[in-house]
Tab-separated table of C-alpha atoms in Angstrom:
chain	number	residue	atom	x	y	z
C	14	MET	CA	0.000	0.000	0.000
C	15	THR	CA	1.407	3.369	-0.980
C	16	ASN	CA	-0.345	5.104	1.910
C	17	LYS	CA	0.757	2.693	4.635
C	18	ILE	CA	1.827	4.444	7.830
C	19	ILE	CA	3.968	3.048	10.605
C	20	SER	CA	3.359	5.031	13.797
C	21	PRO	CA	4.806	4.518	17.275
C	22	ASN	CA	2.554	3.945	20.250
C	23	THR	CA	1.954	6.747	22.760
C	24	VAL	CA	0.253	7.001	26.146
C	25	LEU	CA	-2.844	8.634	24.627
C	26	ALA	CA	-3.036	6.350	21.590
C	27	ASN	CA	-2.693	3.305	23.844
C	28	ALA	CA	-5.747	4.457	25.846
C	29	LEU	CA	-8.025	4.751	22.808
C	30	LEU	CA	-9.607	2.443	20.256
C	31	HIS	CA	-10.602	5.317	17.970
C	32	ALA	CA	-9.281	8.874	17.690
C	33	GLU	CA	-12.744	10.346	18.353
C	34	ASP	CA	-12.827	8.556	21.715
C	35	VAL	CA	-10.824	11.454	23.123
C	36	LEU	CA	-14.064	13.500	22.993
C	37	THR	CA	-16.333	10.804	24.457
C	38	PRO	CA	-16.031	11.921	28.121
C	39	ARG	CA	-17.149	15.457	27.281
C	40	ILE	CA	-20.015	14.300	25.052
C	41	LEU	CA	-21.305	11.938	27.734
C	42	ALA	CA	-20.913	14.564	30.466
C	43	THR	CA	-22.646	17.268	28.428
C	44	PRO	CA	-25.905	15.961	26.975
C	45	CYS	CA	-26.330	17.909	23.767
C	46	GLU	CA	-28.560	18.163	20.762
C	47	ARG	CA	-25.857	19.432	18.445
C	48	ILE	CA	-22.063	19.444	18.167
C	49	VAL	CA	-20.260	22.369	16.519
C	50	LEU	CA	-16.612	21.916	15.570
C	51	VAL	CA	-14.931	25.329	15.525
C	52	VAL	CA	-11.848	25.847	13.362
C	53	GLY	CA	-10.218	29.248	12.916
C	54	THR	CA	-7.685	30.575	10.431
C	55	GLN	CA	-6.011	33.901	9.793
C	56	ILE	CA	-6.952	34.947	6.264
C	57	ASN	CA	-3.498	36.387	5.556
C	58	GLY	CA	-2.961	34.847	2.147
C	59	ALA	CA	-3.514	31.513	0.489
C	60	PRO	CA	-3.723	28.588	2.936
C	61	HIS	CA	-0.947	26.010	3.115
C	62	ILE	CA	-1.305	22.270	3.564
C	63	GLY	CA	-1.404	22.422	7.378
C	64	THR	CA	-4.448	24.692	7.249
C	65	SER	CA	-6.237	22.460	4.739
C	66	LEU	CA	-5.450	19.365	6.798
C	67	VAL	CA	-6.969	20.772	9.986
C	68	GLN	CA	-10.042	21.983	8.110
C	69	SER	CA	-10.611	18.627	6.420
C	70	LEU	CA	-10.101	16.818	9.725
C	71	ALA	CA	-12.766	19.046	11.293
C	72	PHE	CA	-15.260	17.821	8.689
C	73	ALA	CA	-14.093	14.206	8.936
C	74	MET	CA	-14.356	14.238	12.728
C	75	ALA	CA	-17.803	15.859	12.520
C	76	SER	CA	-18.904	12.986	10.305
C	77	ARG	CA	-17.533	10.394	12.725
C	78	LEU	CA	-19.163	12.002	15.755
C	79	ARG	CA	-22.496	12.223	13.961
C	80	ASP	CA	-22.384	8.552	12.998
C	81	ARG	CA	-21.017	7.405	16.351
C	82	PHE	CA	-23.351	9.283	18.684
C	83	GLY	CA	-26.297	10.038	16.411
C	84	ILE	CA	-25.986	13.768	17.135
C	85	PRO	CA	-26.219	16.402	14.361
C	86	THR	CA	-22.889	18.122	13.766
C	87	GLU	CA	-21.652	21.139	11.845
C	88	VAL	CA	-18.384	22.991	11.213
C	89	LEU	CA	-17.954	26.667	12.066
C	90	PHE	CA	-15.107	28.392	10.257
C	91	SER	CA	-13.831	31.418	12.145
C	92	ALA	CA	-12.187	33.646	9.528
C	93	LEU	CA	-9.749	35.841	11.435
C	94	ASP	CA	-9.820	39.086	9.486
C	95	ASN	CA	-8.021	40.837	12.337
C	96	ALA	CA	-4.772	39.322	11.039
C	97	PRO	CA	-2.095	41.965	10.346
C	98	TYR	CA	-2.337	43.461	6.863
C	99	GLU	CA	0.548	45.913	7.256
C	100	LEU	CA	3.053	46.760	9.986
C	101	ALA	CA	4.981	49.935	10.799
C	102	ILE	CA	7.414	51.179	13.427
C	103	ASP	CA	7.246	54.619	14.983
C	104	PRO	CA	10.763	56.021	14.360
C	105	THR	CA	10.562	58.126	17.541
C	106	SER	CA	9.362	55.601	20.103
C	107	GLY	CA	10.306	52.376	18.357
C	108	TYR	CA	6.846	50.990	19.083
C	109	ARG	CA	5.227	48.745	16.493
C	110	TYR	CA	1.848	49.432	14.926
C	111	GLN	CA	-0.380	47.332	12.747
C	112	ARG	CA	-3.412	47.659	10.534
C	113	ALA	CA	-5.508	44.541	10.182
C	114	TYR	CA	-7.313	43.206	7.123
C	115	ALA	CA	-10.614	44.352	8.630
C	116	GLN	CA	-9.387	47.949	8.772
C	117	ALA	CA	-7.369	48.001	5.549
C	118	LEU	CA	-10.091	46.375	3.400
C	119	ASP	CA	-13.834	46.790	3.234
C	120	ASP	CA	-16.299	43.986	3.991
C	121	ALA	CA	-16.686	43.119	0.319
C	122	ALA	CA	-12.935	42.684	-0.148
C	123	VAL	CA	-12.666	40.468	2.936
C	124	ALA	CA	-15.606	38.375	1.711
C	125	GLU	CA	-13.911	38.047	-1.681
C	126	ILE	CA	-10.761	36.647	-0.033
C	127	ILE	CA	-12.782	34.117	1.962
C	128	ASN	CA	-14.858	33.105	-1.040
C	129	ALA	CA	-11.781	32.663	-3.222
C	130	LEU	CA	-9.422	30.924	-0.781
C	131	TYR	CA	-11.602	28.956	1.641
C	132	GLN	CA	-15.232	28.618	0.625
C	133	PRO	CA	-14.674	26.285	-2.378
C	134	LEU	CA	-12.891	23.667	-0.254
C	135	PHE	CA	-15.467	23.963	2.522
C	136	GLU	CA	-18.305	23.471	0.065
C	137	ALA	CA	-16.595	20.418	-1.437
C	138	LEU	CA	-15.972	18.857	1.995
C	139	SER	CA	-19.517	19.674	3.087
C	140	ARG	CA	-21.059	18.064	0.001
C	141	ARG	CA	-18.896	14.970	0.259
C	142	LEU	CA	-19.684	14.241	3.916
C	143	GLY	CA	-23.106	15.836	4.302
C	144	ILE	CA	-21.846	18.088	7.103
C	145	PRO	CA	-23.245	21.641	7.086
C	146	HIS	CA	-20.880	24.521	7.657
C	147	ARG	CA	-21.027	28.254	8.227
C	148	ILE	CA	-18.481	31.050	8.193
C	149	GLU	CA	-18.110	33.873	10.687
C	150	THR	CA	-15.458	36.578	10.491
C	151	TYR	CA	-13.807	37.921	13.604
C	152	THR	CA	-15.332	41.296	12.733
C	153	GLN	CA	-18.786	39.749	13.003
C	154	GLN	CA	-17.864	37.935	16.188
C	155	GLN	CA	-16.498	40.974	18.025
C	156	SER	CA	-19.517	43.049	17.032
C	157	GLY	CA	-21.909	40.583	18.628
C	158	GLU	CA	-23.569	41.748	21.835
C	159	HIS	CA	-22.808	38.558	23.746
C	160	PHE	CA	-19.089	38.619	22.864
C	161	ARG	CA	-18.722	42.278	23.851
C	162	ARG	CA	-20.743	41.841	27.022
C	163	THR	CA	-18.543	38.865	27.929
C	164	TRP	CA	-15.449	41.067	27.529
C	165	LEU	CA	-16.947	43.832	29.674
C	166	ARG	CA	-17.817	41.350	32.424
C	167	LEU	CA	-14.308	39.900	32.237
C	168	LEU	CA	-12.531	43.220	32.802
C	169	PRO	CA	-12.917	43.311	36.629
C	170	ARG	CA	-11.397	39.811	36.789
C	171	LEU	CA	-8.724	40.280	34.141
C	172	ASP	CA	-5.983	40.907	36.704
C	173	ALA	CA	-6.277	37.270	37.793
C	174	ALA	CA	-5.672	36.045	34.253
C	175	ARG	CA	-3.285	38.586	32.769
C	176	TRP	CA	-0.074	36.698	33.554
C	177	TRP	CA	-1.483	33.584	31.879
C	178	LEU	CA	-2.435	35.591	28.788
C	179	ALA	CA	0.883	37.455	28.655
C	180	PRO	CA	3.467	35.623	30.798
C	181	SER	CA	6.351	37.885	29.724
C	182	THR	CA	4.754	41.263	30.438
C	183	GLY	CA	1.467	40.731	32.259
C	184	THR	CA	-0.217	42.984	29.689
C	185	PRO	CA	-2.713	41.186	27.429
C	186	HIS	CA	-2.742	43.001	24.119
C	187	LEU	CA	-5.923	44.925	23.385
C	188	ARG	CA	-5.894	46.752	20.073
C	189	ILE	CA	-8.489	49.455	19.466
C	190	PRO	CA	-7.951	50.773	15.912
C	191	CYS	CA	-7.696	54.527	15.546
C	192	PRO	CA	-11.218	55.837	14.869
C	193	HIS	CA	-10.137	58.555	12.433
C	194	ARG	CA	-11.786	57.955	9.072
C	195	GLY	CA	-9.666	55.764	6.823
C	196	CYS	CA	-7.003	55.162	9.488
C	197	GLY	CA	-7.431	52.001	11.587
C	198	TRP	CA	-3.843	51.759	12.868
C	199	ALA	CA	-3.375	50.336	16.375
C	200	GLU	CA	-0.513	49.673	18.759
C	201	LYS	CA	0.588	46.090	18.184
C	202	HIS	CA	1.755	45.524	21.751
C	203	ALA	CA	-0.577	47.977	23.515
C	204	GLU	CA	2.202	49.933	25.229
C	205	HIS	CA	0.051	53.065	25.645
C	206	THR	CA	-3.372	51.409	25.668
C	207	ARG	CA	-5.348	51.826	28.886
C	208	VAL	CA	-8.836	50.522	29.662
C	209	HIS	CA	-11.209	51.933	32.250
C	210	LEU	CA	-14.533	50.293	33.042
C	211	THR	CA	-16.891	53.210	33.562
C	212	ASP	CA	-19.876	51.010	34.427
C	213	ARG	CA	-21.125	47.482	33.720
C	214	GLU	CA	-22.184	48.477	30.236
C	215	GLU	CA	-19.279	50.622	29.041
C	216	ALA	CA	-15.502	50.810	28.962
C	217	THR	CA	-13.360	53.754	27.901
C	218	VAL	CA	-10.132	53.008	26.056
C	219	ALA	CA	-7.233	55.428	25.655
C	220	ALA	CA	-4.535	54.661	23.082
C	221	VAL	CA	-2.066	56.283	20.714
C	222	CYS	CA	-2.180	56.252	16.908
C	223	LEU	CA	0.893	56.158	14.705
C	224	HIS	CA	-0.466	59.064	12.638
C	225	HIS	CA	-3.023	60.880	14.814
C	226	GLY	CA	-1.529	60.682	18.295
C	227	PRO	CA	-3.593	60.060	21.461
C	228	TYR	CA	-7.277	59.167	21.166
C	229	ARG	CA	-10.087	57.915	23.351
C	230	THR	CA	-13.053	55.759	22.454
C	231	THR	CA	-15.658	53.572	24.122
C	232	VAL	CA	-16.848	49.980	23.959
C	233	THR	CA	-20.428	49.005	24.820
C	234	PRO	CA	-22.345	45.752	24.286
C	235	THR	CA	-24.006	47.041	21.138
C	236	ALA	CA	-21.782	49.817	19.799
C	237	GLY	CA	-18.460	51.574	20.062
C	238	ALA	CA	-14.926	50.721	19.039
C	239	TYR	CA	-13.676	47.668	17.171
C	240	LEU	CA	-12.496	45.186	19.803
C	241	ASP	CA	-9.307	43.564	18.526
C	242	LEU	CA	-7.778	41.141	21.022
C	243	ALA	CA	-4.445	39.327	20.729
C	244	THR	CA	-4.576	35.587	20.158
C	245	LEU	CA	-4.694	34.146	23.691
C	246	TYR	CA	-6.876	37.012	24.935
C	247	ARG	CA	-9.302	36.525	22.034
C	248	ASN	CA	-9.563	32.807	22.721
C	249	LEU	CA	-10.264	33.471	26.386
C	250	VAL	CA	-13.189	35.758	25.576
C	251	LYS	CA	-14.502	33.537	22.763
C	252	GLU	CA	-14.471	30.438	24.947
C	253	LEU	CA	-15.960	32.238	27.936
C	254	ALA	CA	-18.764	33.423	25.653
C	255	ILE	CA	-19.410	29.856	24.501
C	256	THR	CA	-19.326	28.261	27.940
C	257	GLY	CA	-20.944	31.144	29.781
C	258	THR	CA	-24.230	31.072	27.909
C	259	PRO	CA	-27.293	29.349	29.397
C	260	PRO	CA	-27.642	25.701	28.292
C	261	THR	CA	-28.436	25.685	24.590
C	262	GLY	CA	-28.020	22.016	23.828
C	263	THR	CA	-24.869	22.734	21.811
C	264	LEU	CA	-21.413	21.333	22.516
C	265	HIS	CA	-18.579	23.319	20.929
C	266	VAL	CA	-15.341	21.514	20.105
C	267	MET	CA	-12.268	23.662	19.421
C	268	VAL	CA	-10.324	22.097	16.527
C	269	LYS	CA	-6.711	23.241	16.280
C	270	GLY	CA	-3.360	22.230	14.865
C	271	GLY	CA	-0.940	20.445	17.148
C	272	ASP	CA	1.141	23.607	17.607
C	273	TRP	CA	-1.747	24.992	19.677
C	274	ILE	CA	-1.310	22.453	22.490
C	275	PHE	CA	1.081	24.661	24.433
C	276	GLY	CA	-0.940	27.856	23.939
C	277	SER	CA	-4.150	26.160	25.027
C	278	LEU	CA	-2.533	25.265	28.347
C	279	LEU	CA	-2.262	28.999	29.067
C	280	VAL	CA	-5.813	29.711	27.887
C	281	ASP	CA	-7.192	26.962	30.136
C	282	GLU	CA	-5.305	28.356	33.131
C	283	ALA	CA	-6.670	31.837	32.337
C	284	LEU	CA	-10.223	30.472	32.088
C	285	GLN	CA	-9.897	28.899	35.512
C	286	ALA	CA	-8.250	32.019	36.950
C	287	VAL	CA	-11.338	34.086	36.102
C	288	GLY	CA	-13.638	31.545	37.717
C	289	LEU	CA	-14.613	28.977	35.087
C	290	PRO	CA	-14.844	25.517	36.693
C	291	ARG	CA	-12.517	22.960	35.198
C	292	ALA	CA	-15.468	20.790	34.202
C	293	GLN	CA	-16.650	23.614	31.927
C	294	LEU	CA	-13.378	24.057	30.040
C	295	PRO	CA	-13.954	23.827	26.277
C	296	ALA	CA	-13.645	20.498	24.519
C	297	ARG	CA	-10.537	20.513	22.324
C	298	LEU	CA	-9.216	18.411	19.460
C	299	PHE	CA	-5.597	18.832	18.399
C	300	CYS	CA	-4.851	17.655	14.878
C	301	PRO	CA	-1.550	16.357	13.473
C	302	GLN	CA	0.994	19.080	12.842
C	303	VAL	CA	2.865	19.393	9.547
C	304	VAL	CA	6.587	19.868	10.151
C	305	THR	CA	9.802	20.246	8.179
C	306	ASN	CA	12.653	17.753	8.272
C	307	THR	CA	14.111	19.701	11.220
C	308	GLY	CA	10.951	19.093	13.252
C	309	ALA	CA	9.835	22.740	13.053
C	310	LYS	CA	6.309	23.652	12.015
C	311	LEU	CA	5.977	24.140	8.258
C	312	SER	CA	5.979	27.935	7.862
C	313	LYS	CA	5.124	29.515	4.526
C	314	SER	CA	6.260	32.937	5.796
C	315	LEU	CA	9.753	31.735	6.771
C	316	ILE	CA	10.177	29.951	3.445
C	317	ARG	CA	8.936	32.911	1.402
C	318	GLU	CA	11.200	35.264	3.345
C	319	GLY	CA	14.166	33.019	2.515
C	320	ARG	CA	14.790	32.191	6.167
C	321	ALA	CA	14.072	28.493	5.666
C	322	PRO	CA	14.191	26.211	2.615
C	323	LEU	CA	11.277	24.332	1.115
C	324	PRO	CA	11.554	20.929	2.805
C	325	GLU	CA	13.032	18.143	0.726
C	326	GLY	CA	10.269	16.152	-0.936
C	327	ALA	CA	7.650	18.888	-0.481
C	328	ALA	CA	5.854	20.476	-3.430
C	329	GLY	CA	5.212	24.162	-4.034
C	330	TRP	CA	1.439	23.694	-3.810
C	331	MET	CA	1.867	22.728	-0.169
C	332	LEU	CA	2.697	26.365	0.629
C	333	ASP	CA	-0.085	27.706	-1.589
C	334	THR	CA	-2.896	25.216	-2.029
C	335	GLN	CA	-4.297	27.353	-4.849
C	336	GLN	CA	-1.490	25.847	-6.936
C	337	TRP	CA	-2.870	22.311	-6.557
C	338	PRO	CA	-2.775	20.944	-10.145
C	339	GLY	CA	-6.355	19.770	-10.232
C	340	THR	CA	-9.878	20.698	-9.218
C	341	VAL	CA	-11.020	21.652	-5.743
C	342	THR	CA	-13.177	18.528	-5.682
C	343	GLU	CA	-10.147	16.364	-6.418
C	344	TYR	CA	-8.199	18.147	-3.685
C	345	ALA	CA	-11.028	17.594	-1.199
C	346	ASP	CA	-11.190	13.912	-2.166
C	347	ARG	CA	-7.454	13.468	-1.616
C	348	LEU	CA	-7.614	15.285	1.716
C	349	LEU	CA	-10.511	13.120	2.896
C	350	ALA	CA	-8.732	9.946	1.794
C	351	THR	CA	-5.760	11.094	3.864
C	352	THR	CA	-7.898	11.969	6.887
C	353	GLU	CA	-9.456	8.505	6.688
C	354	THR	CA	-5.966	7.040	6.950
C	355	LEU	CA	-4.994	9.315	9.850
C	356	LEU	CA	-8.207	8.525	11.714
C	357	SER	CA	-7.920	4.775	11.136
C	358	ASP	CA	-5.729	4.380	14.219
C	359	PRO	CA	-5.115	6.739	17.165
C	360	ARG	CA	-1.395	6.146	16.662
C	361	HIS	CA	-1.670	7.828	13.256
C	362	PHE	CA	-3.713	10.775	14.500
C	363	PHE	CA	-1.915	11.911	17.639
C	364	ARG	CA	1.452	12.659	16.042
C	365	SER	CA	3.127	14.998	13.537
C	366	TYR	CA	3.936	14.467	9.857
C	367	SER	CA	6.738	15.843	7.751
C	368	ALA	CA	5.623	17.795	4.712
C	369	ALA	CA	7.187	15.131	2.497
C	370	GLU	CA	5.339	12.307	4.254
C	371	LEU	CA	2.031	14.133	4.078
C	372	GLY	CA	2.635	14.810	0.409
C	373	ARG	CA	3.196	11.090	-0.103
C	374	LEU	CA	-0.130	10.320	1.572
C	375	ILE	CA	-2.082	12.917	-0.378
C	376	THR	CA	-0.496	12.236	-3.765
C	377	PRO	CA	0.011	8.485	-4.313
C	378	ALA	CA	2.685	7.295	-6.718
C	379	SER	CA	0.162	7.250	-9.550
C	380	ARG	CA	-0.432	10.988	-9.089
C	381	SER	CA	2.884	12.170	-7.729
C	382	ILE	CA	3.551	15.880	-8.088
C	383	PRO	CA	7.202	16.952	-8.363
C	384	ALA	CA	8.628	19.425	-5.896
C	385	GLN	CA	8.901	22.968	-7.210
């Protein structure tokens, strides 16, 4: 078999018969009418193979959970349009500033990126497995009343969590883009940003713009400034919002790449620090990570910047899946065939794969694609 895998045993794999068993305790402890698998991606350019793998595994796992437990499932794609679009350094202070996609582009342009780079694969995976999906941008998420109200209610308790969210500085990064028309620049590391909770329904934020100097703005549950939170901080609020709602009959499962294991440890500690019982911590599924032959995560940015070579045996399309030499349907079929192999044994799922090995699994000898 060209797709045969030989995987070592591990403590976790030895405890499971099937990869999805890792979620069984949470499903049994949380009677639910629906399971939503949440997978997020920064929309900063064409996805690489690691992104596609996690997304396809989200659909494949949704299918397995539906068939195993008889519970309707769906996939929620969180399109992170607060990813940096451009960066700048203030020559006087040396502080770094950024403008995100959401501020640099209008809603139509962001939607065009999502529709071009992500939606076709999602539609193909959805059709193949019969799993519904929906897409929500971070802009939509942060504008929601429940998300913003969750953040406001968190502020009085943030001191208990801040060292988990920012262990080096104790300052979780809150970015409020400059409100001047057409600007949208914000301090990347929030050196000057200060937040004051004026009452339960409103916070005042003071910050400094690269071009317009100091400014003040407000955040309320239904209006006010754009609430851009750094990665760990954003996940804390998002997961508090999910777990803090009254019972809705929905179990959310956070689906992430294996590189997120270490970051999620900090998020879980922060959740508990602000009072969330351990039994209510979000369900998580960590997917295989794609690595180079040095063991480092496959990074399209490092390779494109010339700071790392394209791994031996890897193809150019693995950095830009838009270059796949075939149709989106064919790509989805190959991804799902690969996920079936990875999910066939817990030993194959709870591990990492080199880019070359993953390429071998996705493109059998009969369809091999030469490295570029």
